[in-house]
Amino acid sequence: MKTLIEINNISKAFGKKVIFKDFNLEIKEGQKVALMGANGCGKTTLVEMIAQFSKPDSGEIKINLEDNIKQEIGIQLQEGNWPTGITAHNMLDFYKAVYPKLTKEWEEKIKKVFEIDEFIDRPLKKLSGGQRQRFNAMISIMNNPKIIILDELTTGLDMELQFKIIDFFSKNTKEFNQTLLLVSHHPEEVEEMCDRLIIIKDSKVFYDDSIVNTIKKHKSVRALMDKFFKGEI
Ligand SMILES: Nc1ncnc2c1ncn2[C@@H]1O[C@H](COP(=O)(O)OP(=O)(O)OP(=O)(O)O)[C@@H](O)[C@H]1O
């Protein structure tokens, strides 16, 4: 398996607050990696650097892709500061112009999965939290890219939609051998969608093992996280 994402000795601070110090990580092509850890440990900061939204202060992040990297990394948007009046329809038109690979068939498929038609012509600013979450998650898969980054995928979604969307990403990432980075606080979703678990603590990788081994050793991801937060591992 080729190494797709190489993070070499990166450091990142906001003012005096050090988030990462000499941080290293390798992610192989096709791996489905969960990033877990306490609030504020740096998960979002890390995935935003991988998605090239921001840069480390030192060190490097290498994405080993020959294609246009920007087209091949799909990231779930965080709460967008949408201009007043912009609708999901307008945004879809924009993405169609940006992503030449996006076919009508794929567009119809993902609109159905995320149930976008229900609010497609309403301003994004006026949508409910769950509707915005669905739209923001759909953006990550518009181009069906090689690397998918999901940050708190299911927050605010009702149970039916959670099951449907988790099931969609689980199947799709396997079918297309996509590499997944899932920032999550939900152990069950991690077990279903991922094959590797990384816990970040004190600006380092604190835990890194396969989900299979984690379940063998700790019974479940939930049990492991319980021990982690109690300081028992
Ligand atoms: N642009 C910024 N300016 C200043 N501080 C920031 C900025 N972005 C993040 N931080 C700080 O960096 C730290 C890491 O934030 P980050 O959002 O990466 O954590 P996280 O692990 O994703 O947290 P959560 O689980 O709460 O989502 C936090 O203390 C946060 O307040």
mmCIF file of C-alpha atoms and ligand atoms in Angstrom:
data_model
loop_
_atom_site.group_PDB
_atom_site.id
_atom_site.type_symbol
_atom_site.label_atom_id
_atom_site.label_comp_id
_atom_site.label_asym_id
_atom_site.label_seq_id
_atom_site.Cartn_x
_atom_site.Cartn_y
_atom_site.Cartn_z
ATOM 1 C CA MET A 1 0.000 0.000 0.000
ATOM 2 C CA LYS A 2 1.451 3.358 -0.960
ATOM 3 C CA THR A 3 1.780 6.144 1.603
ATOM 4 C CA LEU A 4 -0.671 8.824 0.525
ATOM 5 C CA ILE A 5 -0.309 11.412 3.284
ATOM 6 C CA GLU A 6 3.058 12.068 4.949
ATOM 7 C CA ILE A 7 3.224 14.477 7.839
ATOM 8 C CA ASN A 8 6.838 15.163 8.718
ATOM 9 C CA ASN A 9 7.831 16.927 11.923
ATOM 10 C CA ILE A 10 5.192 19.614 11.789
ATOM 11 C CA SER A 11 4.723 22.268 14.422
ATOM 12 C CA LYS A 12 1.773 24.623 14.695
ATOM 13 C CA ALA A 13 0.931 27.268 17.272
ATOM 14 C CA PHE A 14 -1.719 29.951 17.599
ATOM 15 C CA GLY A 15 0.047 32.788 19.404
ATOM 16 C CA LYS A 16 1.713 31.173 22.407
ATOM 17 C CA LYS A 17 -0.573 28.153 22.346
ATOM 18 C CA VAL A 18 1.297 25.184 20.874
ATOM 19 C CA ILE A 19 -1.071 22.778 19.122
ATOM 20 C CA PHE A 20 1.487 20.479 17.448
ATOM 21 C CA LYS A 21 5.168 19.993 18.175
ATOM 22 C CA ASP A 22 7.325 17.731 15.989
ATOM 23 C CA PHE A 23 4.229 15.821 14.943
ATOM 24 C CA ASN A 24 4.590 12.874 12.544
ATOM 25 C CA LEU A 25 2.000 10.695 10.853
ATOM 26 C CA GLU A 26 1.731 8.497 7.762
ATOM 27 C CA ILE A 27 -1.535 7.490 6.173
ATOM 28 C CA LYS A 28 -1.675 4.801 3.499
ATOM 29 C CA GLU A 29 -3.866 4.904 0.435
ATOM 30 C CA GLY A 30 -7.315 3.484 1.165
ATOM 31 C CA GLN A 31 -7.032 3.664 4.964
ATOM 32 C CA LYS A 32 -10.056 4.855 6.893
ATOM 33 C CA VAL A 33 -8.612 6.767 9.833
ATOM 34 C CA ALA A 34 -10.504 8.080 12.858
ATOM 35 C CA LEU A 35 -9.030 11.058 14.697
ATOM 36 C CA MET A 36 -10.213 11.248 18.281
ATOM 37 C CA GLY A 37 -9.205 13.144 21.417
ATOM 38 C CA ALA A 38 -10.362 15.795 23.836
ATOM 39 C CA ASN A 39 -11.920 19.079 22.717
ATOM 40 C CA GLY A 40 -9.220 21.445 21.549
ATOM 41 C CA CYS A 41 -6.461 18.819 21.066
ATOM 42 C CA GLY A 42 -6.019 19.891 17.444
ATOM 43 C CA LYS A 43 -8.033 17.495 15.279
ATOM 44 C CA THR A 44 -9.655 20.189 13.128
ATOM 45 C CA THR A 45 -6.389 22.123 12.915
ATOM 46 C CA LEU A 46 -4.691 18.972 11.616
ATOM 47 C CA VAL A 47 -7.270 18.084 8.965
ATOM 48 C CA GLU A 48 -7.409 21.688 7.763
ATOM 49 C CA MET A 49 -3.654 21.590 7.211
ATOM 50 C CA ILE A 50 -3.990 18.281 5.327
ATOM 51 C CA ALA A 51 -6.730 19.869 3.183
ATOM 52 C CA GLN A 52 -4.308 22.759 2.526
ATOM 53 C CA PHE A 53 -6.587 25.358 4.112
ATOM 54 C CA SER A 54 -3.698 26.356 6.355
ATOM 55 C CA LYS A 55 0.006 25.632 6.683
ATOM 56 C CA PRO A 56 2.152 24.270 9.504
ATOM 57 C CA ASP A 57 4.621 26.768 11.026
ATOM 58 C CA SER A 58 7.413 24.290 10.268
ATOM 59 C CA GLY A 59 7.755 20.779 8.873
ATOM 60 C CA GLU A 60 5.862 19.531 5.835
ATOM 61 C CA ILE A 61 2.721 17.752 4.748
ATOM 62 C CA LYS A 62 3.124 15.729 1.560
ATOM 63 C CA ILE A 63 0.165 14.400 -0.404
ATOM 64 C CA ASN A 64 1.453 11.771 -2.818
ATOM 65 C CA LEU A 65 -0.988 12.253 -5.665
ATOM 66 C CA GLU A 66 -0.193 12.923 -9.279
ATOM 67 C CA ASP A 67 -3.609 14.439 -9.968
ATOM 68 C CA ASN A 68 -4.717 17.940 -9.097
ATOM 69 C CA ILE A 69 -4.608 17.725 -5.290
ATOM 70 C CA LYS A 70 -7.328 20.333 -4.758
ATOM 71 C CA GLN A 71 -9.748 18.282 -6.874
ATOM 72 C CA GLU A 72 -8.914 15.074 -5.022
ATOM 73 C CA ILE A 73 -9.403 16.221 -1.427
ATOM 74 C CA GLY A 74 -13.014 16.639 -0.380
ATOM 75 C CA ILE A 75 -13.641 18.225 2.987
ATOM 76 C CA GLN A 76 -16.899 18.614 4.836
ATOM 77 C CA LEU A 77 -17.384 22.322 5.217
ATOM 78 C CA GLN A 78 -17.735 23.777 8.668
ATOM 79 C CA GLU A 79 -20.564 26.244 9.275
ATOM 80 C CA GLY A 80 -20.269 28.429 6.202
ATOM 81 C CA ASN A 81 -20.528 32.186 6.344
ATOM 82 C CA TRP A 82 -22.834 32.142 3.333
ATOM 83 C CA PRO A 83 -23.755 35.377 1.597
ATOM 84 C CA THR A 84 -27.426 36.233 2.193
ATOM 85 C CA GLY A 85 -29.709 34.613 -0.361
ATOM 86 C CA ILE A 86 -27.272 31.945 -1.607
ATOM 87 C CA THR A 87 -29.108 28.620 -1.995
ATOM 88 C CA ALA A 88 -27.933 24.995 -2.190
ATOM 89 C CA HIS A 89 -28.910 25.193 -5.869
ATOM 90 C CA ASN A 90 -26.543 28.162 -6.433
ATOM 91 C CA MET A 91 -23.727 26.324 -4.663
ATOM 92 C CA LEU A 92 -24.286 23.167 -6.702
ATOM 93 C CA ASP A 93 -24.005 25.221 -9.897
ATOM 94 C CA PHE A 94 -20.749 26.667 -8.579
ATOM 95 C CA TYR A 95 -19.307 23.230 -7.763
ATOM 96 C CA LYS A 96 -20.345 21.888 -11.174
ATOM 97 C CA ALA A 97 -18.169 24.579 -12.732
ATOM 98 C CA VAL A 98 -15.256 23.746 -10.409
ATOM 99 C CA TYR A 99 -15.460 19.947 -10.751
ATOM 100 C CA PRO A 100 -15.542 18.836 -14.389
ATOM 101 C CA LYS A 101 -15.696 15.162 -13.234
ATOM 102 C CA LEU A 102 -19.106 15.693 -11.593
ATOM 103 C CA THR A 103 -21.733 13.849 -13.686
ATOM 104 C CA LYS A 104 -25.495 14.388 -13.659
ATOM 105 C CA GLU A 105 -25.920 10.816 -12.398
ATOM 106 C CA TRP A 106 -23.584 11.375 -9.434
ATOM 107 C CA GLU A 107 -25.206 14.713 -8.611
ATOM 108 C CA GLU A 108 -28.655 13.087 -8.515
ATOM 109 C CA LYS A 109 -27.336 10.233 -6.374
ATOM 110 C CA ILE A 110 -25.771 12.426 -3.691
ATOM 111 C CA LYS A 111 -28.717 14.834 -3.668
ATOM 112 C CA LYS A 112 -30.879 11.839 -2.791
ATOM 113 C CA VAL A 113 -28.541 10.470 -0.097
ATOM 114 C CA PHE A 114 -28.320 13.821 1.709
ATOM 115 C CA GLU A 115 -31.977 14.684 0.973
ATOM 116 C CA ILE A 116 -31.074 18.057 -0.504
ATOM 117 C CA ASP A 117 -34.152 18.542 -2.703
ATOM 118 C CA GLU A 118 -36.207 19.289 0.415
ATOM 119 C CA PHE A 119 -34.422 22.664 0.793
ATOM 120 C CA ILE A 120 -32.547 23.168 -2.481
ATOM 121 C CA ASP A 121 -34.077 26.561 -3.290
ATOM 122 C CA ARG A 122 -33.980 28.020 0.218
ATOM 123 C CA PRO A 123 -31.167 30.351 1.334
ATOM 124 C CA LEU A 124 -28.475 28.322 3.135
ATOM 125 C CA LYS A 125 -28.474 30.878 5.940
ATOM 126 C CA LYS A 126 -32.093 30.043 6.732
ATOM 127 C CA LEU A 127 -31.692 26.259 6.930
ATOM 128 C CA SER A 128 -31.895 24.287 10.166
ATOM 129 C CA GLY A 129 -28.636 23.053 11.725
ATOM 130 C CA GLY A 130 -29.247 19.495 10.492
ATOM 131 C CA GLN A 131 -30.042 20.672 6.947
ATOM 132 C CA ARG A 132 -26.855 22.747 6.820
ATOM 133 C CA GLN A 133 -24.903 19.784 8.172
ATOM 134 C CA ARG A 134 -26.256 17.580 5.355
ATOM 135 C CA PHE A 135 -25.354 20.158 2.740
ATOM 136 C CA ASN A 136 -21.860 20.659 4.194
ATOM 137 C CA ALA A 137 -21.239 16.887 4.311
ATOM 138 C CA MET A 138 -22.413 16.483 0.711
ATOM 139 C CA ILE A 139 -19.795 18.990 -0.436
ATOM 140 C CA SER A 140 -17.025 16.555 0.624
ATOM 141 C CA ILE A 141 -18.195 13.970 -1.897
ATOM 142 C CA MET A 142 -19.190 16.219 -4.840
ATOM 143 C CA ASN A 143 -16.151 15.187 -6.844
ATOM 144 C CA ASN A 144 -16.029 11.652 -5.367
ATOM 145 C CA PRO A 145 -12.378 12.446 -4.541
ATOM 146 C CA LYS A 146 -9.494 10.195 -3.467
ATOM 147 C CA ILE A 147 -9.260 11.721 0.026
ATOM 148 C CA ILE A 148 -12.354 12.506 2.083
ATOM 149 C CA ILE A 149 -12.199 14.533 5.288
ATOM 150 C CA LEU A 150 -15.229 14.541 7.556
ATOM 151 C CA ASP A 151 -15.290 16.636 10.721
ATOM 152 C CA GLU A 152 -18.055 15.654 13.134
ATOM 153 C CA LEU A 153 -20.153 14.181 10.339
ATOM 154 C CA THR A 154 -23.333 13.365 12.211
ATOM 155 C CA THR A 155 -23.676 16.318 14.608
ATOM 156 C CA GLY A 156 -27.275 17.531 14.556
ATOM 157 C CA LEU A 157 -28.594 14.780 12.278
ATOM 158 C CA ASP A 158 -31.591 12.696 13.314
ATOM 159 C CA MET A 159 -30.974 8.961 13.799
ATOM 160 C CA GLU A 160 -32.434 7.914 10.443
ATOM 161 C CA LEU A 161 -30.175 10.307 8.557
ATOM 162 C CA GLN A 162 -27.162 9.337 10.689
ATOM 163 C CA PHE A 163 -27.622 5.655 9.726
ATOM 164 C CA LYS A 164 -28.178 6.499 6.064
ATOM 165 C CA ILE A 165 -25.189 8.846 5.760
ATOM 166 C CA ILE A 166 -22.784 6.624 7.725
ATOM 167 C CA ASP A 167 -23.847 3.688 5.553
ATOM 168 C CA PHE A 168 -23.323 5.732 2.383
ATOM 169 C CA PHE A 169 -19.780 6.820 3.322
ATOM 170 C CA SER A 170 -18.836 3.324 4.564
ATOM 171 C CA LYS A 171 -19.851 1.707 1.281
ATOM 172 C CA ASN A 172 -18.605 4.482 -0.993
ATOM 173 C CA THR A 173 -15.129 4.737 0.562
ATOM 174 C CA LYS A 174 -14.734 0.944 0.199
ATOM 175 C CA GLU A 175 -16.068 0.805 -3.370
ATOM 176 C CA PHE A 176 -13.711 3.550 -4.580
ATOM 177 C CA ASN A 177 -10.783 2.703 -2.252
ATOM 178 C CA GLN A 178 -10.936 6.229 -0.879
ATOM 179 C CA THR A 179 -8.791 7.385 2.007
ATOM 180 C CA LEU A 180 -10.949 8.678 4.833
ATOM 181 C CA LEU A 181 -10.071 10.985 7.714
ATOM 182 C CA LEU A 182 -12.929 11.104 10.196
ATOM 183 C CA VAL A 183 -12.793 13.537 13.113
ATOM 184 C CA SER A 184 -15.258 12.121 15.586
ATOM 185 C CA HIS A 185 -16.474 11.957 19.174
ATOM 186 C CA HIS A 186 -18.724 8.964 18.386
ATOM 187 C CA PRO A 187 -17.167 5.521 19.034
ATOM 188 C CA GLU A 188 -19.891 3.582 17.207
ATOM 189 C CA GLU A 189 -19.506 5.662 14.036
ATOM 190 C CA VAL A 190 -15.724 5.147 14.223
ATOM 191 C CA GLU A 191 -16.131 1.356 14.468
ATOM 192 C CA GLU A 192 -18.471 1.342 11.501
ATOM 193 C CA MET A 193 -16.561 3.657 9.188
ATOM 194 C CA CYS A 194 -12.867 3.272 10.055
ATOM 195 C CA ASP A 195 -10.111 0.674 10.170
ATOM 196 C CA ARG A 196 -7.530 2.692 12.134
ATOM 197 C CA LEU A 197 -7.805 4.827 15.247
ATOM 198 C CA ILE A 198 -5.550 7.687 16.230
ATOM 199 C CA ILE A 199 -5.911 9.572 19.499
ATOM 200 C CA ILE A 200 -4.181 12.934 19.751
ATOM 201 C CA LYS A 201 -3.014 14.247 23.112
ATOM 202 C CA ASP A 202 -0.483 16.888 24.181
ATOM 203 C CA SER A 203 0.373 17.738 20.564
ATOM 204 C CA LYS A 204 1.417 14.140 19.743
ATOM 205 C CA VAL A 205 -0.051 10.869 18.534
ATOM 206 C CA PHE A 206 -0.976 9.221 21.854
ATOM 207 C CA TYR A 207 -2.588 6.061 20.441
ATOM 208 C CA ASP A 208 -2.405 4.490 16.999
ATOM 209 C CA ASP A 209 -3.783 1.021 16.281
ATOM 210 C CA SER A 210 -6.216 -0.776 14.022
ATOM 211 C CA ILE A 211 -9.878 -0.902 14.995
ATOM 212 C CA VAL A 212 -9.632 -4.726 14.933
ATOM 213 C CA ASN A 213 -6.793 -4.717 17.511
ATOM 214 C CA THR A 214 -8.513 -2.026 19.557
ATOM 215 C CA ILE A 215 -11.644 -4.155 19.851
ATOM 216 C CA LYS A 216 -9.545 -7.268 20.647
ATOM 217 C CA LYS A 217 -7.642 -5.476 23.411
ATOM 218 C CA HIS A 218 -10.295 -3.136 24.834
ATOM 219 C CA LYS A 219 -13.617 -4.706 23.733
ATOM 220 C CA SER A 220 -14.792 -1.551 21.967
ATOM 221 C CA VAL A 221 -13.701 1.937 20.943
ATOM 222 C CA ARG A 222 -16.113 3.281 23.569
ATOM 223 C CA ALA A 223 -14.372 1.244 26.313
ATOM 224 C CA LEU A 224 -10.959 2.465 25.120
ATOM 225 C CA MET A 225 -12.078 6.108 25.105
ATOM 226 C CA ASP A 226 -13.561 5.678 28.558
ATOM 227 C CA LYS A 227 -10.146 4.460 29.829
ATOM 228 C CA PHE A 228 -8.431 7.283 27.941
ATOM 229 C CA PHE A 229 -10.533 10.002 29.544
ATOM 230 C CA LYS A 230 -10.121 8.406 33.002
ATOM 231 C CA GLY A 231 -6.343 8.429 32.480
ATOM 232 C CA GLU A 232 -6.176 4.608 32.656
ATOM 233 C CA ILE A 233 -4.181 4.181 29.445
HETATM 234 N N1 LIG B 1 -7.617 30.322 14.085
HETATM 235 C C1 LIG B 1 -7.334 30.092 15.368
HETATM 236 N N2 LIG B 1 -6.833 31.067 16.151
HETATM 237 C C2 LIG B 1 -6.529 30.848 17.444
HETATM 238 N N3 LIG B 1 -6.704 29.655 18.060
HETATM 239 C C3 LIG B 1 -7.213 28.661 17.341
HETATM 240 C C4 LIG B 1 -7.555 28.813 15.960
HETATM 241 N N4 LIG B 1 -8.041 27.632 15.493
HETATM 242 C C5 LIG B 1 -8.009 26.782 16.550
HETATM 243 N N5 LIG B 1 -7.503 27.392 17.639
HETATM 244 C C6 LIG B 1 -7.271 26.765 18.958
HETATM 245 O O1 LIG B 1 -6.464 25.622 18.722
HETATM 246 C C7 LIG B 1 -6.854 24.547 19.564
HETATM 247 C C8 LIG B 1 -7.185 23.335 18.719
HETATM 248 O O2 LIG B 1 -8.414 23.575 18.045
HETATM 249 P P1 LIG B 1 -9.108 22.480 17.120
HETATM 250 O O3 LIG B 1 -10.370 23.079 16.613
HETATM 251 O O4 LIG B 1 -8.120 21.993 16.139
HETATM 252 O O5 LIG B 1 -9.419 21.328 18.179
HETATM 253 P P2 LIG B 1 -10.309 20.019 18.011
HETATM 254 O O6 LIG B 1 -9.493 18.878 18.529
HETATM 255 O O7 LIG B 1 -10.824 19.907 16.643
HETATM 256 O O8 LIG B 1 -11.494 20.332 19.044
HETATM 257 P P3 LIG B 1 -13.040 19.882 19.118
HETATM 258 O O9 LIG B 1 -13.048 18.442 19.550
HETATM 259 O O10 LIG B 1 -13.571 20.780 20.194
HETATM 260 O O11 LIG B 1 -13.664 20.146 17.803
HETATM 261 C C9 LIG B 1 -7.997 25.074 20.420
HETATM 262 O O12 LIG B 1 -7.479 25.518 21.649
HETATM 263 C C10 LIG B 1 -8.534 26.228 19.607
HETATM 264 O O13 LIG B 1 -9.129 27.184 20.432
#
